[in-house]
Amino acid sequence: MIKYFIVLLLFFFVSCGSNKSKLSDNNYFNRNYFYNDSLKVGIDFDKNVQFREISFDKEKEFRQLLKSNKLSSKDLFLVAAAKEKGLEMYFFYQNVPSSSVKSNNIKTVISDTVNNTLFLEKQKGKRKVLGLVKTTSAKDNNSSIFVNDLLNKIAIDSLNTRKISFISIFMNNFPDVHPNPLFASKKLESAPIKSVGGEDDKFQFLSTVNASISNNKLYDTLIVGYEKERKEKFNSLIIDLSNKDDVYKDNAVFGKISEIAKENQVIMLNEDHYYPKHRLFAMELLETLKGNGYNYLSLEGFNSKSSEKESTPNYKNGIYTDEPYFAHFIRKAIALGFTVSGHENFDKGIDRELGQAKNVIKILEKDPKAKIFVYVGHSHIEKKNEKKKWLAEYFKELSGINPITINQTVICADTKQDLTLMPCKYFNDTTKVKSSADYFLVNNMKPSLKIIYPNAAFKKAIIRGSKFSDYKNKQVLVEIVDFKEFDLMKNLAIPIESYLMIPKNGTINFELPTGKYHIFIKTEDDEIIYDDDLIVG
C-alpha cells in the first residue's frame, strides 16, 4: 500500500515540450539532485534550485560562444535556475574526440563580464559537461564562487543512489494536474535504480500509474503476480464455500448488504489502491445504500475545497481520484445526492488513524442520525489489531457505533461469479486471514464504460491526426474527457476512460456513448499529439 503521506505531498513537475532535446529523455530529479541515466551525469545542486523546461531561449544571444565550442540546442540536456541568486543555468553534453583527450578530469571556468555569463566545463576521459550560467540580476555578486562550487558537484559516471528513489520518480513524473501515466510508467520502468522485487516501491508506483489505463498488458502482468499467492491459498476454499446458504453471489451480494444497511448506521469498505474494480463495486453499491437512508460518503485521501467545482471530481481532489473509475464513483455519489467529503488527517500533531476517526465523527456531530458510507484503503477498516489501532477501532471507541466492515483486499480467487460475499466466521481460525472484518468480498468485476453508462447507445468514433503516422508501431495514450467537465475545468478534468492504442493508417478508433467529448492523445515521451473535441453520434 502506498504510504499515506504521498497524498499530502505537493508534486514538483518538470514539463517537457515538443522542442526539448532528446538528451533530456532520461533525466531524473529528486528535489535538488539531478541525474541523467543515458549520459551518466549527476549534479547535486545547492538548495532552492528550480528545474525548467528543456529549451534554450538564449541561443541567439550566445550564438558565437556556442559556435566556438561546437554546441547547439541539440546538445542541451538540462535547464535550471537559482532564483534567489539571480542565476539561470544551461547544461550541454559532448563526446570528445580521442585525439583531444589530455586528462581524465579537466575543470575550467571562463568569465564573460560583458554578458554577465560564466561558462564552465568538466571533462572525464572522452565525456564533457559544459555549463552556461547567466546572471539575470544583481542579487548575488558571488556567482563565480557558486560556479566553482557547482563544478565540484557535477559527477560523470557516478550516481548517488541515496538521492534517487522510486517515490521521487513518481512524484516528479506523475503530477497532480493532468498527469501522463504512460510517461510516468516509462520513467519508473527505466529507472537507474534496482528493484528488490515483489511488492516493493517500484511495483506499488508502477501499479498505481498503470491502474489509470485500460487494456494495459503491463498492469495485467503486475496484478497477476500480485494475486498469485493468494489465489493459490484461497481458490479451493472459496469453491468449497460456494454452496453455503450465507455465502452470497453477484446480485445477492447487494441484497445482503441492503439488509445490513437497514440495521446499521455506518458501513466501511476498503480498497486496494491500484484496483479500478474495487472502485467499480463501491460505485455499484451506492444505490443500495441510498435506498437504506445513507446520505454521506467519506473518503480517504480526498480533498474538497469550497473554491473548487465541487459537483465534479477533479485532479485537485487527491491522488486516488486520478484513476477514471474512482472519479466515476464520485460522480455517481454526487448524482445520487450523497454529501461527499474526505476524512484524511492532515494534522501532523495527531495520530493519523485517530485524526481520521475524529473527522468521520464530525459528520455525526452535525447530523446524529447520519448514515455514513466510509471508503478507505486496506487496514483502516480493522476494529481489532494486535500491533496498532486503526481508523475503525478508534471510531468504534469514540462514537459508540460498531461499524460493519467489508474487506475486498485480502481474498483473491478465480470464480465464475463477479462478486462473492462471505461472513468472517469462515476465515477466523483455519485460514489465518489477518483481518478483523465482518465480511470478505471476492471481487472479479471487469471495469467497462458499458457498466458506467448502462442505458447509453455506443457508437464507433474515428479520429485522425497529422502526427499519428509517426506512431504506427507505438502505443499512445488516448484520454477521453466528458466535454462538459472539460469545458468547466480544462486540465483539472479527469478522463472517463483512458486507453492504450496503436494508430493504424493514420487513425485511432474506439466505441463511446453518443455525446460530446474532448480527446487528448499523449506519447510515452510526454508529448501531446492530439488535443481536440469529438462528437459521437
Coordinates of C-alpha atoms in Angstrom, one line a residue:
M1 CA 0.0 0.0 0.0
I2 CA 1.4 3.4 -0.9
K3 CA 2.2 5.3 2.2
Y4 CA -0.4 7.8 3.1
F5 CA 1.9 10.8 3.1
I6 CA 2.0 10.8 -0.7
V7 CA -1.5 12.2 -0.7
L8 CA -0.1 15.2 1.3
L9 CA 2.8 15.9 -1.0
L10 CA 2.9 18.8 -3.3
F11 CA 4.1 17.4 -6.6
F12 CA 7.0 19.0 -8.4
F13 CA 6.8 18.5 -12.1
V14 CA 9.3 19.3 -14.9
S15 CA 7.3 19.7 -18.1
C16 CA 8.7 18.6 -21.4
G17 CA 7.7 20.4 -24.5
S18 CA 7.9 19.2 -28.1
N19 CA 11.1 21.3 -28.6
K20 CA 13.1 19.6 -26.0
S21 CA 16.4 17.9 -26.6
K22 CA 16.3 14.1 -26.9
L23 CA 19.2 14.1 -24.4
S24 CA 16.7 15.0 -21.7
D25 CA 14.6 11.9 -22.1
N26 CA 16.5 10.1 -19.4
N27 CA 16.5 13.0 -16.9
Y28 CA 15.6 12.1 -13.3
F29 CA 15.0 14.6 -10.4
N30 CA 14.8 14.5 -6.6
R31 CA 14.4 17.9 -5.1
N32 CA 17.9 19.5 -5.8
Y33 CA 19.5 16.3 -7.2
F34 CA 19.6 15.6 -10.9
Y35 CA 20.7 12.5 -12.8
N36 CA 20.6 11.5 -16.5
D37 CA 20.7 7.8 -16.9
S38 CA 21.8 7.8 -20.5
L39 CA 24.6 10.3 -20.2
K40 CA 25.6 9.0 -16.7
V41 CA 25.8 12.6 -15.4
G42 CA 24.7 13.6 -11.9
I43 CA 24.6 17.1 -10.4
D44 CA 23.9 17.6 -6.7
F45 CA 22.8 21.3 -6.7
D46 CA 22.6 23.6 -3.8
K47 CA 19.2 24.1 -2.2
N48 CA 16.4 26.0 -3.8
V49 CA 17.2 25.2 -7.4
Q50 CA 14.3 25.0 -9.9
F51 CA 14.4 22.7 -12.9
R52 CA 12.8 24.1 -16.0
E53 CA 11.5 23.1 -19.4
I54 CA 14.3 21.8 -21.7
S55 CA 14.6 24.7 -24.2
F56 CA 17.3 27.2 -24.9
D57 CA 15.9 30.7 -25.3
K58 CA 19.3 32.3 -25.2
E59 CA 20.6 30.6 -28.4
K60 CA 20.8 33.8 -30.4
E61 CA 22.4 35.8 -27.6
F62 CA 25.2 33.2 -27.2
R63 CA 25.5 32.2 -30.8
Q64 CA 29.2 32.9 -31.0
L65 CA 30.0 31.2 -27.7
L66 CA 28.1 28.1 -28.8
K67 CA 29.7 28.1 -32.2
S68 CA 33.2 28.3 -30.8
N69 CA 32.5 25.3 -28.6
K70 CA 30.7 23.4 -31.4
L71 CA 27.5 23.4 -29.4
S72 CA 23.8 23.6 -30.4
S73 CA 20.5 23.3 -28.7
K74 CA 20.5 19.6 -29.6
D75 CA 23.4 19.2 -27.0
L76 CA 21.3 20.7 -24.2
F77 CA 20.1 18.2 -21.5
L78 CA 19.2 20.4 -18.5
V79 CA 17.9 23.8 -17.7
A80 CA 17.8 25.1 -14.1
A81 CA 17.5 28.3 -12.2
A82 CA 18.6 29.6 -8.8
K83 CA 16.2 32.4 -8.5
E84 CA 17.4 33.7 -5.1
K85 CA 20.8 34.1 -6.6
G86 CA 19.5 35.6 -9.9
L87 CA 21.1 32.8 -12.0
E88 CA 19.9 30.8 -15.0
M89 CA 21.8 27.6 -15.9
Y90 CA 22.0 25.7 -19.2
F91 CA 23.9 22.4 -19.4
F92 CA 25.2 20.7 -22.5
Y93 CA 26.9 17.4 -23.2
Q94 CA 29.7 16.4 -25.7
N95 CA 31.6 13.4 -26.6
V96 CA 35.2 14.5 -27.1
P97 CA 37.4 13.0 -29.9
S98 CA 40.1 10.7 -28.6
S99 CA 42.9 12.8 -30.0
S100 CA 41.9 15.8 -27.8
V101 CA 41.8 13.9 -24.5
K102 CA 44.6 15.2 -22.4
S103 CA 43.4 14.4 -18.9
N104 CA 40.9 12.3 -17.1
N105 CA 39.4 15.1 -15.1
I106 CA 39.5 18.7 -16.5
K107 CA 37.7 21.7 -14.9
T108 CA 37.7 25.2 -16.4
V109 CA 35.6 28.3 -16.0
I110 CA 35.5 31.2 -18.5
S111 CA 34.1 34.5 -17.4
D112 CA 32.2 36.9 -19.8
T113 CA 31.6 40.1 -17.8
V114 CA 30.0 41.9 -20.8
N115 CA 27.2 39.3 -21.0
N116 CA 27.2 38.6 -17.2
T117 CA 28.0 35.0 -18.0
L118 CA 30.2 32.2 -16.7
F119 CA 31.0 29.3 -19.0
L120 CA 32.2 26.1 -17.2
E121 CA 33.5 22.8 -18.4
K122 CA 34.1 19.5 -16.7
Q123 CA 35.6 16.6 -18.6
K124 CA 36.2 12.9 -17.7
G125 CA 38.0 11.0 -20.4
K126 CA 36.1 11.5 -23.7
R127 CA 33.0 12.9 -22.0
K128 CA 32.4 16.5 -21.3
V129 CA 29.7 18.6 -19.5
L130 CA 29.5 22.3 -20.4
G131 CA 27.5 24.8 -18.5
L132 CA 26.4 28.3 -19.3
V133 CA 25.5 30.3 -16.1
K134 CA 23.8 33.6 -16.8
T135 CA 23.4 36.3 -14.1
T136 CA 20.0 37.8 -14.5
S137 CA 20.1 40.3 -11.7
A138 CA 22.4 41.9 -9.1
K139 CA 21.0 39.7 -6.3
D140 CA 24.3 37.8 -5.8
N141 CA 27.8 39.1 -6.6
N142 CA 29.4 35.7 -5.9
S143 CA 28.3 33.9 -9.0
S144 CA 31.9 32.8 -9.7
I145 CA 32.1 31.1 -6.2
F146 CA 28.7 29.4 -7.0
V147 CA 30.0 28.1 -10.3
N148 CA 33.3 26.8 -8.9
D149 CA 31.3 25.0 -6.2
L150 CA 29.0 23.7 -8.9
L151 CA 31.9 22.2 -10.8
N152 CA 32.7 20.0 -7.8
K153 CA 29.1 18.8 -7.7
I154 CA 29.0 17.6 -11.3
A155 CA 29.7 13.9 -11.3
I156 CA 30.4 12.0 -14.6
D157 CA 29.9 8.2 -14.4
S158 CA 28.6 8.5 -10.8
L159 CA 25.0 8.1 -9.4
N160 CA 24.2 9.0 -5.8
T161 CA 21.7 6.2 -5.2
R162 CA 20.6 7.8 -1.9
K163 CA 19.3 10.7 -3.8
I164 CA 17.1 8.9 -6.4
S165 CA 14.2 6.7 -5.3
F166 CA 11.0 5.4 -6.9
I167 CA 9.0 7.7 -4.9
S168 CA 10.9 10.7 -6.2
I169 CA 10.5 9.5 -9.8
F170 CA 6.8 9.0 -9.2
M171 CA 6.4 12.5 -7.7
N172 CA 8.3 14.2 -10.4
N173 CA 6.6 12.5 -13.3
F174 CA 3.1 12.0 -12.1
P175 CA 1.9 15.5 -11.2
D176 CA -1.4 16.4 -9.5
V177 CA -2.8 18.1 -12.7
H178 CA -3.3 16.3 -16.0
P179 CA -0.7 13.6 -15.5
N180 CA 0.5 11.3 -18.2
P181 CA 0.5 7.8 -16.7
L182 CA 2.2 6.3 -19.8
F183 CA 5.1 8.6 -19.5
A184 CA 5.3 8.1 -15.7
S185 CA 5.3 4.3 -16.3
K186 CA 8.2 4.5 -18.7
K187 CA 10.2 6.6 -16.3
L188 CA 9.6 4.1 -13.5
E189 CA 10.4 1.1 -15.6
S190 CA 13.6 2.5 -17.0
A191 CA 14.7 4.0 -13.6
P192 CA 18.5 3.8 -12.9
I193 CA 17.9 2.1 -9.6
K194 CA 17.4 -1.5 -8.7
S195 CA 14.1 -3.0 -7.6
V196 CA 14.2 -5.5 -4.8
G197 CA 11.4 -7.5 -6.4
G198 CA 7.9 -8.4 -5.0
E199 CA 5.7 -5.7 -3.7
D200 CA 8.4 -3.1 -3.4
D201 CA 8.1 0.6 -4.2
K202 CA 8.6 0.1 -7.9
F203 CA 5.7 -2.3 -8.0
Q204 CA 3.5 0.0 -6.0
F205 CA 4.1 3.1 -8.1
L206 CA 4.0 1.2 -11.4
S207 CA 0.7 -0.4 -10.4
T208 CA -0.7 3.0 -9.4
V209 CA 0.1 4.8 -12.6
N210 CA -0.9 1.9 -14.8
A211 CA -4.2 1.4 -13.0
S212 CA -5.3 4.6 -14.7
I213 CA -5.0 3.0 -18.2
S214 CA -7.4 0.3 -19.5
N215 CA -6.4 -2.6 -21.9
N216 CA -3.0 -2.4 -20.3
K217 CA -0.8 -5.6 -20.5
L218 CA 1.8 -4.3 -18.1
Y219 CA -0.9 -3.6 -15.5
D220 CA -2.3 -7.1 -16.1
T221 CA 1.1 -8.7 -15.6
L222 CA 1.7 -6.8 -12.4
I223 CA -1.7 -7.8 -10.9
V224 CA -1.3 -11.5 -11.9
G225 CA 1.9 -11.7 -9.9
Y226 CA 0.4 -9.7 -7.0
E227 CA -2.6 -12.1 -6.7
K228 CA -0.8 -15.4 -7.4
E229 CA 0.0 -16.4 -3.9
R230 CA -3.5 -15.5 -2.5
K231 CA -5.3 -17.4 -5.3
E232 CA -3.2 -20.5 -4.6
K233 CA -4.2 -20.2 -1.0
F234 CA -7.9 -19.4 -1.4
N235 CA -9.1 -21.0 -4.6
S236 CA -10.1 -24.4 -3.2
L237 CA -11.7 -22.8 -0.1
I238 CA -13.9 -20.4 -2.0
I239 CA -15.1 -23.3 -4.2
D240 CA -16.0 -25.3 -1.0
L241 CA -17.9 -22.3 0.4
S242 CA -19.8 -21.6 -2.8
N243 CA -22.8 -23.6 -1.8
K244 CA -23.2 -22.3 1.7
D245 CA -26.5 -20.5 2.4
D246 CA -24.8 -17.5 3.9
V247 CA -22.4 -17.0 1.0
Y248 CA -23.8 -14.5 -1.5
K249 CA -23.0 -14.1 -5.2
D250 CA -23.4 -11.3 -7.7
N251 CA -26.8 -9.6 -7.3
A252 CA -27.4 -11.4 -4.0
V253 CA -24.4 -9.5 -2.6
F254 CA -26.3 -6.3 -2.9
G255 CA -29.4 -7.9 -1.3
K256 CA -27.4 -8.9 1.7
I257 CA -25.7 -5.6 2.1
S258 CA -29.1 -3.9 1.8
E259 CA -30.2 -6.0 4.9
I260 CA -27.1 -4.9 6.7
A261 CA -27.6 -1.3 5.8
K262 CA -31.2 -1.2 7.1
E263 CA -30.0 -2.1 10.6
N264 CA -26.6 -0.3 10.8
Q265 CA -25.6 3.4 10.7
V266 CA -22.0 3.0 9.4
I267 CA -20.6 0.7 6.7
M268 CA -16.9 0.7 6.0
L269 CA -15.5 -0.8 2.8
N270 CA -11.8 -1.0 1.9
E271 CA -10.0 -1.0 -1.4
D272 CA -6.6 -1.8 -2.8
H273 CA -5.4 1.5 -4.3
Y274 CA -4.4 0.0 -7.6
Y275 CA -7.7 -1.7 -8.4
P276 CA -10.3 0.1 -10.5
K277 CA -12.6 -2.9 -10.0
H278 CA -12.8 -2.1 -6.3
R279 CA -13.9 1.5 -7.1
L280 CA -16.5 0.0 -9.5
F281 CA -18.0 -2.2 -6.8
A282 CA -18.2 0.8 -4.4
M283 CA -19.9 2.7 -7.1
E284 CA -22.4 -0.1 -7.8
L285 CA -23.1 -0.3 -4.0
L286 CA -24.2 3.4 -3.8
E287 CA -27.8 2.9 -4.9
T288 CA -28.3 0.1 -2.4
L289 CA -27.0 2.3 0.4
K290 CA -29.0 5.3 -0.7
G291 CA -32.2 3.2 -0.7
N292 CA -31.5 2.5 3.0
G293 CA -31.0 6.0 4.2
Y294 CA -27.3 6.5 3.5
N295 CA -26.6 10.2 2.6
Y296 CA -22.9 10.6 3.4
L297 CA -19.8 9.3 1.6
S298 CA -16.5 9.8 3.5
L299 CA -13.3 9.1 1.5
E300 CA -9.6 8.5 2.5
G301 CA -7.2 11.0 1.0
F302 CA -9.9 13.2 -0.5
N303 CA -9.6 17.0 -0.7
S304 CA -12.6 19.2 -1.3
K305 CA -12.4 22.9 -1.2
S306 CA -15.3 25.4 -1.5
S307 CA -13.4 27.2 -4.3
E308 CA -13.4 24.1 -6.4
K309 CA -16.2 23.0 -8.7
E310 CA -17.5 20.5 -6.1
S311 CA -20.1 19.0 -8.4
T312 CA -17.4 17.3 -10.4
P313 CA -14.4 15.2 -9.4
N314 CA -11.1 16.7 -10.4
Y315 CA -7.4 16.2 -10.1
K316 CA -7.2 18.5 -7.1
N317 CA -9.3 16.1 -5.1
G318 CA -6.3 13.9 -4.4
I319 CA -4.1 11.2 -5.9
Y320 CA -6.8 8.4 -5.8
T321 CA -9.3 10.4 -8.0
D322 CA -6.7 10.4 -10.8
E323 CA -8.0 7.0 -11.7
P324 CA -11.1 7.2 -14.0
Y325 CA -13.2 4.7 -12.1
F326 CA -12.6 6.4 -8.8
A327 CA -13.9 9.6 -10.5
H328 CA -16.9 7.6 -11.8
F329 CA -17.6 6.5 -8.2
I330 CA -17.6 10.1 -7.0
R331 CA -19.7 11.3 -9.9
K332 CA -22.4 8.8 -9.1
A333 CA -22.4 9.6 -5.4
I334 CA -22.9 13.3 -6.2
A335 CA -25.7 12.4 -8.7
L336 CA -27.5 10.3 -6.1
G337 CA -27.4 13.2 -3.6
F338 CA -24.6 11.9 -1.3
T339 CA -22.6 14.5 0.7
V340 CA -19.1 13.6 -0.4
S341 CA -16.3 14.6 1.9
G342 CA -12.8 13.5 3.0
H343 CA -11.7 12.2 6.4
E344 CA -8.0 12.4 5.8
N345 CA -6.0 13.6 8.8
F346 CA -3.7 16.5 7.8
D347 CA -2.8 17.3 11.4
K348 CA 0.8 16.1 12.0
G349 CA 0.3 16.6 15.7
I350 CA -2.2 13.7 16.0
D351 CA -2.1 10.0 15.1
R352 CA -3.3 9.6 11.5
E353 CA -5.9 6.9 12.4
L354 CA -7.2 8.9 15.4
G355 CA -7.5 12.0 13.3
Q356 CA -9.4 10.2 10.6
A357 CA -11.8 8.7 13.1
K358 CA -12.5 12.1 14.6
N359 CA -13.1 13.5 11.1
V360 CA -15.7 10.9 10.4
I361 CA -17.3 11.6 13.8
K362 CA -17.7 15.3 12.8
I363 CA -20.4 14.1 10.4
L364 CA -22.3 12.6 13.3
E365 CA -21.8 15.7 15.4
K366 CA -23.6 17.8 12.8
D367 CA -26.2 15.0 12.0
P368 CA -26.5 12.4 14.8
K369 CA -28.8 10.2 12.7
A370 CA -26.5 10.3 9.7
K371 CA -25.9 7.0 7.9
I372 CA -22.3 7.0 6.5
F373 CA -20.5 5.0 3.9
V374 CA -16.8 5.2 4.8
Y375 CA -14.4 4.2 2.0
V376 CA -10.8 3.6 2.8
G377 CA -7.6 1.7 1.8
H378 CA -6.6 -1.7 3.2
S379 CA -6.3 -1.9 7.0
H380 CA -8.2 1.3 8.0
I381 CA -11.3 -0.9 8.5
E382 CA -9.7 -3.0 11.2
K383 CA -11.5 -3.0 14.5
K384 CA -9.0 -5.2 16.3
N385 CA -5.3 -5.4 15.6
E386 CA -2.5 -6.5 17.9
K387 CA 0.1 -4.1 16.5
K388 CA -1.8 -0.8 16.2
K389 CA -5.2 0.9 16.3
W390 CA -6.7 1.7 13.0
L391 CA -9.5 4.1 12.0
A392 CA -12.3 1.7 12.5
E393 CA -11.3 0.8 16.1
Y394 CA -10.8 4.4 17.1
F395 CA -14.2 5.2 15.5
K396 CA -15.9 2.4 17.4
E397 CA -14.4 3.6 20.7
L398 CA -15.2 7.3 20.3
S399 CA -18.6 7.1 18.7
G400 CA -20.0 4.0 20.4
I401 CA -21.1 2.8 17.0
N402 CA -19.9 -0.6 15.8
P403 CA -19.3 -0.1 12.0
I404 CA -19.9 -3.1 9.7
T405 CA -16.7 -3.7 7.8
I406 CA -16.3 -5.3 4.4
N407 CA -12.8 -6.3 3.2
Q408 CA -12.3 -6.7 -0.5
T409 CA -8.5 -6.6 -0.5
V410 CA -7.4 -9.8 1.3
I411 CA -9.0 -12.7 -0.6
C412 CA -8.4 -13.4 -4.3
A413 CA -9.8 -16.4 -6.1
D414 CA -10.8 -17.5 -9.6
T415 CA -14.6 -17.6 -9.5
K416 CA -17.3 -17.8 -12.2
Q417 CA -19.1 -15.0 -10.4
D418 CA -18.1 -11.4 -10.4
L419 CA -18.8 -11.0 -6.7
T420 CA -18.8 -13.4 -3.7
L421 CA -19.6 -12.1 -0.2
M422 CA -18.8 -14.3 2.8
P423 CA -19.1 -13.8 6.6
C424 CA -16.0 -13.7 8.7
K425 CA -16.7 -17.0 10.5
Y426 CA -15.2 -18.9 7.6
F427 CA -11.9 -17.2 8.0
N428 CA -11.4 -16.8 11.7
D429 CA -9.1 -19.7 12.5
T430 CA -8.1 -22.1 9.8
T431 CA -7.0 -19.6 7.1
K432 CA -5.0 -17.2 9.2
V433 CA -6.5 -14.2 7.5
K434 CA -5.1 -11.1 9.1
S435 CA -8.2 -9.0 9.2
S436 CA -11.0 -8.5 11.7
A437 CA -13.5 -7.6 9.0
D438 CA -17.1 -8.7 9.4
Y439 CA -17.4 -9.7 5.7
F440 CA -15.0 -10.6 3.0
L441 CA -15.6 -10.0 -0.7
V442 CA -14.0 -11.6 -3.7
N443 CA -14.2 -9.0 -6.5
N444 CA -13.7 -10.2 -10.1
M445 CA -15.6 -7.3 -11.8
K446 CA -14.3 -6.1 -15.1
P447 CA -14.4 -2.3 -15.4
S448 CA -16.1 -1.1 -18.6
L449 CA -17.8 2.1 -19.8
K450 CA -20.8 -0.1 -20.6
I451 CA -21.3 -0.6 -16.8
I452 CA -20.9 3.1 -16.2
Y453 CA -23.4 4.0 -18.9
P454 CA -25.8 1.0 -19.0
N455 CA -28.5 2.8 -20.9
A456 CA -26.4 4.6 -23.4
A457 CA -26.1 3.9 -27.1
F458 CA -22.5 3.2 -28.0
K459 CA -21.1 4.1 -31.4
K460 CA -17.8 3.9 -33.2
A461 CA -15.6 7.0 -33.1
I462 CA -12.7 7.6 -35.6
I463 CA -10.2 10.3 -35.2
R464 CA -7.3 11.3 -37.5
G465 CA -4.2 13.2 -36.5
S466 CA -1.3 14.6 -38.5
K467 CA 1.3 13.0 -36.1
F468 CA -0.3 9.6 -35.9
S469 CA 1.8 8.2 -38.8
D470 CA 4.9 8.7 -36.5
Y471 CA 3.4 6.2 -34.0
K472 CA 2.2 3.4 -36.3
N473 CA 4.2 0.9 -34.3
K474 CA 4.0 2.5 -30.9
Q475 CA 1.3 2.6 -28.2
V476 CA -0.1 6.0 -27.4
L477 CA -2.4 7.0 -24.5
V478 CA -5.9 8.1 -25.5
E479 CA -7.7 10.1 -22.8
I480 CA -11.4 10.7 -23.2
V481 CA -12.9 13.6 -21.2
D482 CA -16.5 14.4 -20.9
F483 CA -16.9 17.8 -22.7
K484 CA -19.0 19.4 -20.1
E485 CA -16.3 18.7 -17.5
F486 CA -13.5 19.8 -19.8
D487 CA -15.4 23.0 -20.6
L488 CA -15.8 23.6 -16.8
M489 CA -12.4 22.6 -15.6
K490 CA -10.0 22.2 -18.5
N491 CA -6.9 20.3 -17.4
L492 CA -8.4 19.6 -14.0
A493 CA -11.0 17.3 -15.6
I494 CA -10.5 13.6 -15.1
P495 CA -11.0 11.3 -18.1
I496 CA -14.0 9.0 -18.2
E497 CA -11.6 6.4 -19.7
S498 CA -8.0 6.1 -20.9
Y499 CA -6.9 3.5 -23.4
L500 CA -3.6 2.3 -24.9
M501 CA -3.8 2.2 -28.7
I502 CA -1.6 1.9 -31.8
P503 CA -2.6 4.2 -34.7
K504 CA -3.4 2.4 -37.9
N505 CA -3.5 4.1 -41.3
G506 CA -3.3 7.4 -39.5
T507 CA -6.4 6.8 -37.5
I508 CA -7.5 5.7 -34.0
N509 CA -10.9 4.3 -33.3
F510 CA -12.9 3.2 -30.3
E511 CA -16.5 3.0 -29.1
L512 CA -18.1 5.6 -26.9
P513 CA -21.7 6.5 -25.7
T514 CA -23.2 9.1 -28.0
G515 CA -22.3 12.6 -26.8
K516 CA -19.5 15.3 -26.9
Y517 CA -16.0 14.7 -25.6
H518 CA -12.6 16.3 -25.5
I519 CA -9.8 13.9 -26.6
F520 CA -6.1 14.0 -25.6
I521 CA -3.6 11.7 -27.1
K522 CA -0.2 11.5 -25.4
T523 CA 3.0 9.7 -26.1
E524 CA 5.4 7.9 -23.7
D525 CA 7.7 10.8 -24.2
D526 CA 5.1 13.1 -22.7
E527 CA 4.2 14.8 -26.0
I528 CA 0.5 15.7 -26.7
I529 CA -0.1 14.8 -30.3
Y530 CA -3.9 15.3 -30.4
D531 CA -6.0 17.8 -28.4
D532 CA -9.5 18.4 -29.8
D533 CA -13.2 18.0 -29.3
L534 CA -15.1 15.0 -30.6
I535 CA -18.8 14.4 -31.2
V536 CA -20.1 10.8 -31.2
G537 CA -23.5 10.1 -32.7

